[in-house]
Amino acid sequence: MVQIGVRVRNGCGWTNWEYNNWAVVDCSGGGLLLSVTPNPANSEATLTIESEAKDESFDVNAEWDFEIFSESQLLKINKTGLRGKSTTIQTAGWKEGVYVVRVKYKPEKKPMKILTGKLVVKR
């Protein structure tokens, strides 16, 4: 996953930066990805598990957990036993900075997958 920022210049000047996450797929054909939107966030962010490969889809019965760590590697949030493709977290009151997100996805009868990403909090 790579984050790309874009802004536009017209007769009125420059717009604000707009950021979006883009999947970067290697030669293995993809897999599952962790999407964090909006990113940067100021009051809340949504974590979503997405499938990039045709032969790998999200198992709706699978459980997943996530942890978010601060820049100083302190655990900020830990949620377990989630179901569904996404969840929303509140970031209001968090210090500005870059947080590391780690998801443990446990599909039935398949090995656990670890997905990672970054969450930027700005005010």
C-alpha positions as a Markdown table, in Angstrom:
| # | Residue | x | y | z |
|---|---|---|---|---|
| 1 | Met | 0.0 | 0.0 | 0.0 |
| 2 | Val | 1.4 | 3.4 | -0.9 |
| 3 | Gln | -0.1 | 6.8 | -0.2 |
| 4 | Ile | -0.2 | 9.4 | -2.9 |
| 5 | Gly | -1.0 | 13.0 | -2.5 |
| 6 | Val | -2.3 | 15.4 | -5.2 |
| 7 | Arg | -3.2 | 19.0 | -5.3 |
| 8 | Val | -4.3 | 21.2 | -8.2 |
| 9 | Arg | -3.4 | 24.8 | -9.2 |
| 10 | Asn | -5.8 | 27.0 | -11.1 |
| 11 | Gly | -6.5 | 30.7 | -11.4 |
| 12 | Cys | -7.4 | 31.0 | -7.7 |
| 13 | Gly | -4.2 | 29.3 | -6.5 |
| 14 | Trp | -3.4 | 25.9 | -5.1 |
| 15 | Thr | -6.0 | 23.5 | -3.6 |
| 16 | Asn | -5.4 | 21.5 | -0.4 |
| 17 | Trp | -3.6 | 18.3 | -0.6 |
| 18 | Glu | -5.8 | 15.2 | -1.1 |
| 19 | Tyr | -4.4 | 11.8 | -0.1 |
| 20 | Asn | -5.4 | 8.3 | -1.1 |
| 21 | Asn | -4.0 | 4.8 | -0.6 |
| 22 | Trp | -3.1 | 2.7 | -3.6 |
| 23 | Ala | -2.4 | -1.0 | -3.6 |
| 24 | Val | 1.0 | -2.0 | -4.8 |
| 25 | Val | 0.9 | -5.5 | -6.2 |
| 26 | Asp | 4.0 | -7.6 | -6.5 |
| 27 | Cys | 4.5 | -10.4 | -9.1 |
| 28 | Ser | 2.8 | -13.0 | -6.8 |
| 29 | Gly | -0.5 | -11.7 | -8.0 |
| 30 | Gly | -1.7 | -9.7 | -4.9 |
| 31 | Gly | -3.6 | -10.9 | -1.9 |
| 32 | Leu | -5.3 | -9.2 | 1.0 |
| 33 | Leu | -4.7 | -5.5 | 1.7 |
| 34 | Leu | -5.4 | -3.2 | 4.6 |
| 35 | Ser | -7.0 | 0.1 | 3.6 |
| 36 | Val | -7.1 | 3.0 | 6.1 |
| 37 | Thr | -9.4 | 5.9 | 5.1 |
| 38 | Pro | -9.4 | 8.8 | 5.4 |
| 39 | Asn | -5.6 | 9.1 | 5.8 |
| 40 | Pro | -4.7 | 11.5 | 7.3 |
| 41 | Ala | -7.6 | 11.4 | 9.7 |
| 42 | Asn | -8.6 | 14.0 | 12.3 |
| 43 | Ser | -11.7 | 12.5 | 14.0 |
| 44 | Glu | -12.2 | 9.0 | 12.8 |
| 45 | Ala | -10.7 | 6.4 | 10.4 |
| 46 | Thr | -12.1 | 3.2 | 8.8 |
| 47 | Leu | -9.9 | 0.1 | 8.6 |
| 48 | Thr | -11.0 | -2.2 | 5.7 |
| 49 | Ile | -9.6 | -5.6 | 4.5 |
| 50 | Glu | -9.7 | -5.8 | 0.7 |
| 51 | Ser | -8.9 | -8.5 | -1.7 |
| 52 | Glu | -6.5 | -7.8 | -4.6 |
| 53 | Ala | -6.2 | -11.3 | -6.0 |
| 54 | Lys | -9.0 | -13.1 | -7.9 |
| 55 | Asp | -8.2 | -16.4 | -6.1 |
| 56 | Glu | -8.3 | -14.9 | -2.6 |
| 57 | Ser | -11.5 | -13.3 | -1.2 |
| 58 | Phe | -12.5 | -12.0 | 2.1 |
| 59 | Asp | -14.1 | -14.8 | 4.3 |
| 60 | Val | -17.1 | -13.2 | 5.9 |
| 61 | Asn | -17.0 | -15.8 | 8.7 |
| 62 | Ala | -13.4 | -15.1 | 9.6 |
| 63 | Glu | -12.4 | -13.2 | 12.7 |
| 64 | Trp | -9.8 | -10.5 | 12.8 |
| 65 | Asp | -8.1 | -8.4 | 15.4 |
| 66 | Phe | -6.2 | -5.2 | 15.1 |
| 67 | Glu | -3.7 | -3.2 | 17.1 |
| 68 | Ile | -2.6 | 0.4 | 16.7 |
| 69 | Phe | 0.7 | 1.6 | 18.0 |
| 70 | Ser | 2.0 | 5.1 | 18.6 |
| 71 | Glu | 5.3 | 6.5 | 17.2 |
| 72 | Ser | 6.9 | 5.5 | 20.5 |
| 73 | Gln | 5.6 | 1.9 | 20.0 |
| 74 | Leu | 3.0 | 2.1 | 22.8 |
| 75 | Leu | -0.2 | 0.2 | 22.2 |
| 76 | Lys | -3.0 | 2.8 | 21.6 |
| 77 | Ile | -5.9 | 0.4 | 20.7 |
| 78 | Asn | -6.4 | -3.4 | 20.7 |
| 79 | Lys | -9.7 | -4.9 | 19.4 |
| 80 | Thr | -10.3 | -8.6 | 19.0 |
| 81 | Gly | -12.9 | -10.9 | 17.5 |
| 82 | Leu | -14.1 | -8.5 | 14.8 |
| 83 | Arg | -16.2 | -9.8 | 11.9 |
| 84 | Gly | -17.0 | -8.2 | 8.6 |
| 85 | Lys | -14.7 | -6.3 | 6.2 |
| 86 | Ser | -14.3 | -3.0 | 8.1 |
| 87 | Thr | -14.5 | -1.2 | 11.4 |
| 88 | Thr | -14.3 | 2.5 | 12.3 |
| 89 | Ile | -12.2 | 3.9 | 15.0 |
| 90 | Gln | -12.3 | 7.3 | 16.7 |
| 91 | Thr | -9.1 | 9.3 | 16.5 |
| 92 | Ala | -10.4 | 12.6 | 18.1 |
| 93 | Gly | -8.2 | 13.6 | 20.9 |
| 94 | Trp | -5.2 | 11.6 | 19.6 |
| 95 | Lys | -1.9 | 13.4 | 19.2 |
| 96 | Glu | -0.8 | 14.3 | 15.7 |
| 97 | Gly | 1.6 | 11.7 | 14.3 |
| 98 | Val | 2.0 | 8.5 | 12.5 |
| 99 | Tyr | 0.5 | 5.3 | 14.0 |
| 100 | Val | 1.2 | 1.7 | 12.9 |
| 101 | Val | -1.8 | -0.5 | 12.3 |
| 102 | Arg | -1.4 | -4.3 | 12.5 |
| 103 | Val | -4.3 | -6.6 | 11.6 |
| 104 | Lys | -4.4 | -10.4 | 12.3 |
| 105 | Tyr | -6.8 | -12.0 | 9.8 |
| 106 | Lys | -7.8 | -15.6 | 10.6 |
| 107 | Pro | -9.8 | -17.2 | 7.8 |
| 108 | Glu | -11.3 | -20.6 | 8.5 |
| 109 | Lys | -9.0 | -23.6 | 7.6 |
| 110 | Lys | -6.3 | -21.3 | 6.2 |
| 111 | Pro | -3.1 | -19.8 | 7.8 |
| 112 | Met | -3.4 | -16.5 | 9.7 |
| 113 | Lys | -2.4 | -13.4 | 7.7 |
| 114 | Ile | -0.8 | -10.3 | 9.2 |
| 115 | Leu | -1.6 | -7.0 | 7.4 |
| 116 | Thr | 0.1 | -3.8 | 8.3 |
| 117 | Gly | -0.5 | -0.1 | 7.5 |
| 118 | Lys | 0.0 | 3.4 | 8.7 |
| 119 | Leu | -2.5 | 5.9 | 10.0 |
| 120 | Val | -1.6 | 9.6 | 10.0 |
| 121 | Val | -3.5 | 11.8 | 12.5 |
| 122 | Lys | -3.6 | 15.5 | 11.7 |
| 123 | Arg | -5.5 | 18.4 | 13.2 |
